[in-house]
């Protein structure tokens, strides 16, 4: 949750005047996004999300991120399109920070997903993968296993041990994942972070896939594995819900069947997905003061998922 | 800014089902309110603010606060009405916390008000004072000068000195205010906290007066003095804008002329208003860790206003 910057109503009205969206009627800072500030903005013509890019986001990546939204939206995917200003630009600068006006989509993020919802998400993810294949831009994945292991090394064994005595085991497990990591899987642009938080739904219908700020070029099956790890467990990662797992993969394959190499790679890809979230959460845990208002996420929640995938192997995807 | 509690979409949908407002379409935690969590909720029938009372708010006060919204709204004041549930109740409980569904009002809060806006706010405040006179409930003001002096004593001279070496002078100044404090001014229910943040406007029209959680029985002229101190200075309290001050009082008097006793009391009432914000800000300053994400407000901003009113006397309201 975050609104890092105060944006005066007068400044907001001046900004909105650069777009062909009518007059400002309301603006509320919303508690979404970790690397940017967001406002739900209403004008005389509709509702929009105004995003200000604060941290972690490199402005040089905006043509990729915002262009991707437009590309997927034009292809009929439930993705918010970027509103371009009167000069045709997808973002503007305010006080040295980039801001973009983005379509508002209805829907709420499920906290306890049902299989019908997981199936719909699998299908929507597959459609986005297919639609993104002819997106003309590329962005390297900077959170592949080698990168996440580097992040963990930067954290240091002692600090990881301080979070949880079992956590340093990740170095050896991660090295094993890296050695076996498949490099030749079918590629597209992948979301890479499709937690329930990043999906808006009305009942069993996906009305929005949002927060593409980890999107990159990558293996489509890896994205499915990320989504599997993000959707199919209780919050602590202690309980796998096989109904959700099965529905998610079935939904995906209804739209885009996996090939044999992809299917057999899924357990390892899921281990890699867990490795990545262990690394980013460990880093955030160590960077966040204990008494901060932001809730720290314990990396052990994904250590448990990783152990599940290592033990279950192919049966996690049966 | 705050959303202190995570409210799952499923829980929100169950809550909304108790009201006759259609189905849940969207819900965004919004960065408003300091003593409660707020969501901007959209249903198939409209938009609403869902407020969860977290801190500082005594549930026993809810009949007063929520009844006041309905009373003022029925009288035609731009105040959000409370949506009652199917059983007719103005609030419900979730996990031991009270929640209320409140009308959404358009408008944005001015950051740099213009005289036309100050005039409209003065007039809206006077209308609310007149409309509240037959509100059947009462609530004592627990932030009168004697209370705020007690808060400052609780902070302690050393701690105040640590915030700013000039701050401890408030004890003697405050005692002087208390000695002269007028007790016989015309009363109604007063807002007591009408900063620009708590007013929604479209141009020069007041579309919403919000956040009545300091409302209490009190002197109407004191409320005007609070609003004067809150609207007519730059943020640091260094620069008084007499155009704003004059417009605010004129707007008020167009709707409800002050009597002679009220008018001559205004400078002292404004000093009392400053005393109150110095006390609450000093308390918050000392309670808030230096590295907290919440922005602490320096009590000295109101010490400067207080000094202005002491020096200017009646001329601040000429």
PDB file of C-alpha atoms in Angstrom, chain A residues 54-207:
ATOM      1  CA  UNK A  54       8.308   6.352  -7.683  1.00  0.00           C
ATOM      2  CA  UNK A  55      10.856   3.636  -7.191  1.00  0.00           C
ATOM      3  CA  UNK A  56      12.215   0.540  -8.864  1.00  0.00           C
ATOM      4  CA  UNK A  57      10.634   1.565 -12.166  1.00  0.00           C
ATOM      5  CA  UNK A  58      13.119   2.786 -14.765  1.00  0.00           C
ATOM      6  CA  UNK A  59      11.497   5.392 -17.025  1.00  0.00           C
ATOM      7  CA  UNK A  60      13.306   3.728 -19.931  1.00  0.00           C
ATOM      8  CA  UNK A  61      11.037   0.714 -19.350  1.00  0.00           C
ATOM      9  CA  UNK A  62       7.795   2.691 -19.721  1.00  0.00           C
ATOM     10  CA  UNK A  63       7.495   2.240 -23.514  1.00  0.00           C
ATOM     11  CA  UNK A  64       7.626  -1.493 -22.818  1.00  0.00           C
ATOM     12  CA  UNK A  65       5.186  -1.553 -19.868  1.00  0.00           C
ATOM     13  CA  UNK A  66       2.655   0.930 -21.210  1.00  0.00           C
ATOM     14  CA  UNK A  67       2.950  -0.292 -24.802  1.00  0.00           C
ATOM     15  CA  UNK A  68       2.265  -3.819 -23.545  1.00  0.00           C
ATOM     16  CA  UNK A  69      -0.967  -2.685 -21.851  1.00  0.00           C
ATOM     17  CA  UNK A  70      -2.161  -1.163 -25.120  1.00  0.00           C
ATOM     18  CA  UNK A  71      -1.083  -4.195 -27.144  1.00  0.00           C
ATOM     19  CA  UNK A  72      -2.876  -6.687 -24.895  1.00  0.00           C
ATOM     20  CA  UNK A  73      -5.934  -4.492 -24.539  1.00  0.00           C
ATOM     21  CA  UNK A  74      -6.240  -4.123 -28.315  1.00  0.00           C
ATOM     22  CA  UNK A  75      -6.010  -7.915 -28.596  1.00  0.00           C
ATOM     23  CA  UNK A  76      -9.071  -8.199 -26.338  1.00  0.00           C
ATOM     24  CA  UNK A  77      -7.269  -9.207 -23.148  1.00  0.00           C
ATOM     25  CA  UNK A  78      -8.735  -7.799 -19.891  1.00  0.00           C
ATOM     26  CA  UNK A  79      -5.853  -5.402 -19.421  1.00  0.00           C
ATOM     27  CA  UNK A  80      -6.222  -1.653 -18.768  1.00  0.00           C
ATOM     28  CA  UNK A  81      -5.184   0.443 -21.726  1.00  0.00           C
ATOM     29  CA  UNK A  82      -3.045   3.550 -21.348  1.00  0.00           C
ATOM     30  CA  UNK A  83      -4.791   6.860 -21.945  1.00  0.00           C
ATOM     31  CA  UNK A  84      -2.574   8.976 -24.181  1.00  0.00           C
ATOM     32  CA  UNK A  85      -2.431  12.739 -23.747  1.00  0.00           C
ATOM     33  CA  UNK A  86      -3.466  15.247 -26.406  1.00  0.00           C
ATOM     34  CA  UNK A  87       0.029  15.070 -27.913  1.00  0.00           C
ATOM     35  CA  UNK A  88      -0.228  11.277 -28.107  1.00  0.00           C
ATOM     36  CA  UNK A  89       2.213  10.553 -25.285  1.00  0.00           C
ATOM     37  CA  UNK A  90       1.628   7.617 -22.947  1.00  0.00           C
ATOM     38  CA  UNK A  91       3.187   9.368 -19.975  1.00  0.00           C
ATOM     39  CA  UNK A  92       4.058  12.844 -18.758  1.00  0.00           C
ATOM     40  CA  UNK A  93       6.472  14.192 -16.168  1.00  0.00           C
ATOM     41  CA  UNK A  94       5.496  15.970 -12.908  1.00  0.00           C
ATOM     42  CA  UNK A  95       8.334  17.247 -10.716  1.00  0.00           C
ATOM     43  CA  UNK A  96      10.746  14.826 -12.321  1.00  0.00           C
ATOM     44  CA  UNK A  97       8.488  11.818 -11.920  1.00  0.00           C
ATOM     45  CA  UNK A  98       6.704   9.999 -14.735  1.00  0.00           C
ATOM     46  CA  UNK A  99       2.918   9.688 -14.487  1.00  0.00           C
ATOM     47  CA  UNK A 100       0.526   7.694 -16.652  1.00  0.00           C
ATOM     48  CA  UNK A 101      -3.248   7.714 -16.859  1.00  0.00           C
ATOM     49  CA  UNK A 102      -4.602   4.209 -17.146  1.00  0.00           C
ATOM     50  CA  UNK A 103      -8.041   2.774 -17.779  1.00  0.00           C
ATOM     51  CA  UNK A 104     -10.039   1.878 -14.640  1.00  0.00           C
ATOM     52  CA  UNK A 105     -11.305  -1.705 -14.667  1.00  0.00           C
ATOM     53  CA  UNK A 106     -14.023  -3.093 -12.400  1.00  0.00           C
ATOM     54  CA  UNK A 107     -13.566  -6.181 -10.264  1.00  0.00           C
ATOM     55  CA  UNK A 108     -12.076  -7.195  -6.935  1.00  0.00           C
ATOM     56  CA  UNK A 109      -9.101  -9.427  -6.152  1.00  0.00           C
ATOM     57  CA  UNK A 110     -10.065 -12.776  -4.639  1.00  0.00           C
ATOM     58  CA  UNK A 111      -8.456 -13.582  -1.301  1.00  0.00           C
ATOM     59  CA  UNK A 112      -9.671 -17.181  -1.149  1.00  0.00           C
ATOM     60  CA  UNK A 113      -9.943 -18.184  -4.813  1.00  0.00           C
ATOM     61  CA  UNK A 114     -12.310 -20.917  -5.954  1.00  0.00           C
ATOM     62  CA  UNK A 115     -11.384 -23.449  -8.657  1.00  0.00           C
ATOM     63  CA  UNK A 116     -13.675 -21.712 -11.170  1.00  0.00           C
ATOM     64  CA  UNK A 117     -11.689 -18.529 -10.607  1.00  0.00           C
ATOM     65  CA  UNK A 118      -8.321 -20.301 -10.935  1.00  0.00           C
ATOM     66  CA  UNK A 119      -9.507 -21.850 -14.205  1.00  0.00           C
ATOM     67  CA  UNK A 120     -10.499 -18.416 -15.541  1.00  0.00           C
ATOM     68  CA  UNK A 121      -7.140 -16.965 -14.532  1.00  0.00           C
ATOM     69  CA  UNK A 122      -5.279 -19.812 -16.258  1.00  0.00           C
ATOM     70  CA  UNK A 123      -7.215 -19.164 -19.411  1.00  0.00           C
ATOM     71  CA  UNK A 124      -6.695 -15.382 -19.252  1.00  0.00           C
ATOM     72  CA  UNK A 125      -2.959 -15.900 -18.718  1.00  0.00           C
ATOM     73  CA  UNK A 126      -2.735 -18.180 -21.767  1.00  0.00           C
ATOM     74  CA  UNK A 127      -4.612 -15.636 -23.887  1.00  0.00           C
ATOM     75  CA  UNK A 128      -2.216 -12.904 -22.797  1.00  0.00           C
ATOM     76  CA  UNK A 129       0.747 -15.132 -23.687  1.00  0.00           C
ATOM     77  CA  UNK A 130      -0.638 -15.770 -27.154  1.00  0.00           C
ATOM     78  CA  UNK A 131      -1.539 -12.105 -27.681  1.00  0.00           C
ATOM     79  CA  UNK A 132       1.890 -10.886 -26.525  1.00  0.00           C
ATOM     80  CA  UNK A 133       3.850 -13.023 -28.966  1.00  0.00           C
ATOM     81  CA  UNK A 134       3.749 -10.349 -31.651  1.00  0.00           C
ATOM     82  CA  UNK A 135       4.460  -7.469 -29.228  1.00  0.00           C
ATOM     83  CA  UNK A 136       7.435  -5.777 -30.877  1.00  0.00           C
ATOM     84  CA  UNK A 137       9.406  -4.909 -27.717  1.00  0.00           C
ATOM     85  CA  UNK A 138      11.508  -7.098 -25.453  1.00  0.00           C
ATOM     86  CA  UNK A 139      12.676  -6.782 -21.861  1.00  0.00           C
ATOM     87  CA  UNK A 140      15.136  -9.174 -20.240  1.00  0.00           C
ATOM     88  CA  UNK A 141      14.084 -10.981 -17.080  1.00  0.00           C
ATOM     89  CA  UNK A 142      16.252  -9.577 -14.313  1.00  0.00           C
ATOM     90  CA  UNK A 143      14.862 -12.013 -11.745  1.00  0.00           C
ATOM     91  CA  UNK A 144      15.949 -15.299 -13.344  1.00  0.00           C
ATOM     92  CA  UNK A 145      17.478 -17.901 -10.961  1.00  0.00           C
ATOM     93  CA  UNK A 146      21.028 -16.570 -11.387  1.00  0.00           C
ATOM     94  CA  UNK A 147      19.850 -13.046 -10.477  1.00  0.00           C
ATOM     95  CA  UNK A 148      17.846 -14.160  -7.476  1.00  0.00           C
ATOM     96  CA  UNK A 149      20.788 -16.187  -6.177  1.00  0.00           C
ATOM     97  CA  UNK A 150      22.900 -13.036  -6.483  1.00  0.00           C
ATOM     98  CA  UNK A 151      20.295 -11.134  -4.436  1.00  0.00           C
ATOM     99  CA  UNK A 152      20.408 -13.831  -1.758  1.00  0.00           C
ATOM    100  CA  UNK A 153      24.211 -13.729  -1.650  1.00  0.00           C
ATOM    101  CA  UNK A 154      23.957  -9.975  -1.238  1.00  0.00           C
ATOM    102  CA  UNK A 155      21.635 -10.499   1.749  1.00  0.00           C
ATOM    103  CA  UNK A 156      24.294 -12.767   3.272  1.00  0.00           C
ATOM    104  CA  UNK A 157      24.046 -16.065   5.145  1.00  0.00           C
ATOM    105  CA  UNK A 158      24.022 -14.465   8.593  1.00  0.00           C
ATOM    106  CA  UNK A 159      21.130 -12.135   7.769  1.00  0.00           C
ATOM    107  CA  UNK A 160      19.117 -14.969   6.202  1.00  0.00           C
ATOM    108  CA  UNK A 161      19.807 -17.086   9.272  1.00  0.00           C
ATOM    109  CA  UNK A 162      18.493 -14.186  11.361  1.00  0.00           C
ATOM    110  CA  UNK A 163      15.178 -14.302   9.506  1.00  0.00           C
ATOM    111  CA  UNK A 164      14.894 -18.076   9.884  1.00  0.00           C
ATOM    112  CA  UNK A 165      17.508 -20.677  10.675  1.00  0.00           C
ATOM    113  CA  UNK A 166      16.278 -22.846   7.769  1.00  0.00           C
ATOM    114  CA  UNK A 167      16.628 -20.074   5.199  1.00  0.00           C
ATOM    115  CA  UNK A 168      20.372 -20.395   4.380  1.00  0.00           C
ATOM    116  CA  UNK A 169      19.637 -23.855   2.896  1.00  0.00           C
ATOM    117  CA  UNK A 170      18.329 -21.895  -0.079  1.00  0.00           C
ATOM    118  CA  UNK A 171      21.878 -21.406  -1.401  1.00  0.00           C
ATOM    119  CA  UNK A 172      22.416 -25.084  -2.125  1.00  0.00           C
ATOM    120  CA  UNK A 173      18.845 -25.677  -3.277  1.00  0.00           C
ATOM    121  CA  UNK A 174      19.038 -22.609  -5.530  1.00  0.00           C
ATOM    122  CA  UNK A 175      22.318 -23.736  -7.068  1.00  0.00           C
ATOM    123  CA  UNK A 176      20.638 -27.041  -7.948  1.00  0.00           C
ATOM    124  CA  UNK A 177      17.719 -25.221  -9.592  1.00  0.00           C
ATOM    125  CA  UNK A 178      20.132 -23.053 -11.567  1.00  0.00           C
ATOM    126  CA  UNK A 179      22.083 -26.108 -12.843  1.00  0.00           C
ATOM    127  CA  UNK A 180      18.952 -27.786 -14.181  1.00  0.00           C
ATOM    128  CA  UNK A 181      17.207 -24.601 -15.421  1.00  0.00           C
ATOM    129  CA  UNK A 182      15.708 -25.145 -18.906  1.00  0.00           C
ATOM    130  CA  UNK A 183      16.593 -22.452 -21.418  1.00  0.00           C
ATOM    131  CA  UNK A 184      14.775 -23.630 -24.551  1.00  0.00           C
ATOM    132  CA  UNK A 185      11.099 -23.287 -23.644  1.00  0.00           C
ATOM    133  CA  UNK A 186       8.596 -21.368 -25.851  1.00  0.00           C
ATOM    134  CA  UNK A 187       8.815 -17.667 -25.090  1.00  0.00           C
ATOM    135  CA  UNK A 188       6.481 -14.674 -25.046  1.00  0.00           C
ATOM    136  CA  UNK A 189       6.065 -11.652 -22.826  1.00  0.00           C
ATOM    137  CA  UNK A 190       5.222 -12.951 -19.349  1.00  0.00           C
ATOM    138  CA  UNK A 191       3.556 -11.170 -16.407  1.00  0.00           C
ATOM    139  CA  UNK A 192       5.886 -12.808 -13.845  1.00  0.00           C
ATOM    140  CA  UNK A 193       3.925 -11.681 -10.795  1.00  0.00           C
ATOM    141  CA  UNK A 194       0.342 -12.866 -11.220  1.00  0.00           C
ATOM    142  CA  UNK A 195      -0.672 -13.083  -7.572  1.00  0.00           C
ATOM    143  CA  UNK A 196      -4.418 -12.834  -6.823  1.00  0.00           C
ATOM    144  CA  UNK A 197      -3.725  -9.165  -5.864  1.00  0.00           C
ATOM    145  CA  UNK A 198      -2.957  -8.488  -9.504  1.00  0.00           C
ATOM    146  CA  UNK A 199      -6.161  -9.965 -10.875  1.00  0.00           C
ATOM    147  CA  UNK A 200      -9.548  -8.263 -10.771  1.00  0.00           C
ATOM    148  CA  UNK A 201     -12.576 -10.546 -10.992  1.00  0.00           C
ATOM    149  CA  UNK A 202     -16.322 -10.388 -10.940  1.00  0.00           C
ATOM    150  CA  UNK A 203     -17.422 -13.851  -9.866  1.00  0.00           C
ATOM    151  CA  UNK A 204     -15.588 -16.273 -12.173  1.00  0.00           C
ATOM    152  CA  UNK A 205     -14.837 -13.672 -14.819  1.00  0.00           C
ATOM    153  CA  UNK A 206     -11.416 -12.044 -15.061  1.00  0.00           C
ATOM    154  CA  UNK A 207     -12.119  -8.329 -15.552  1.00  0.00           C
TER     155      UNK A 207
END
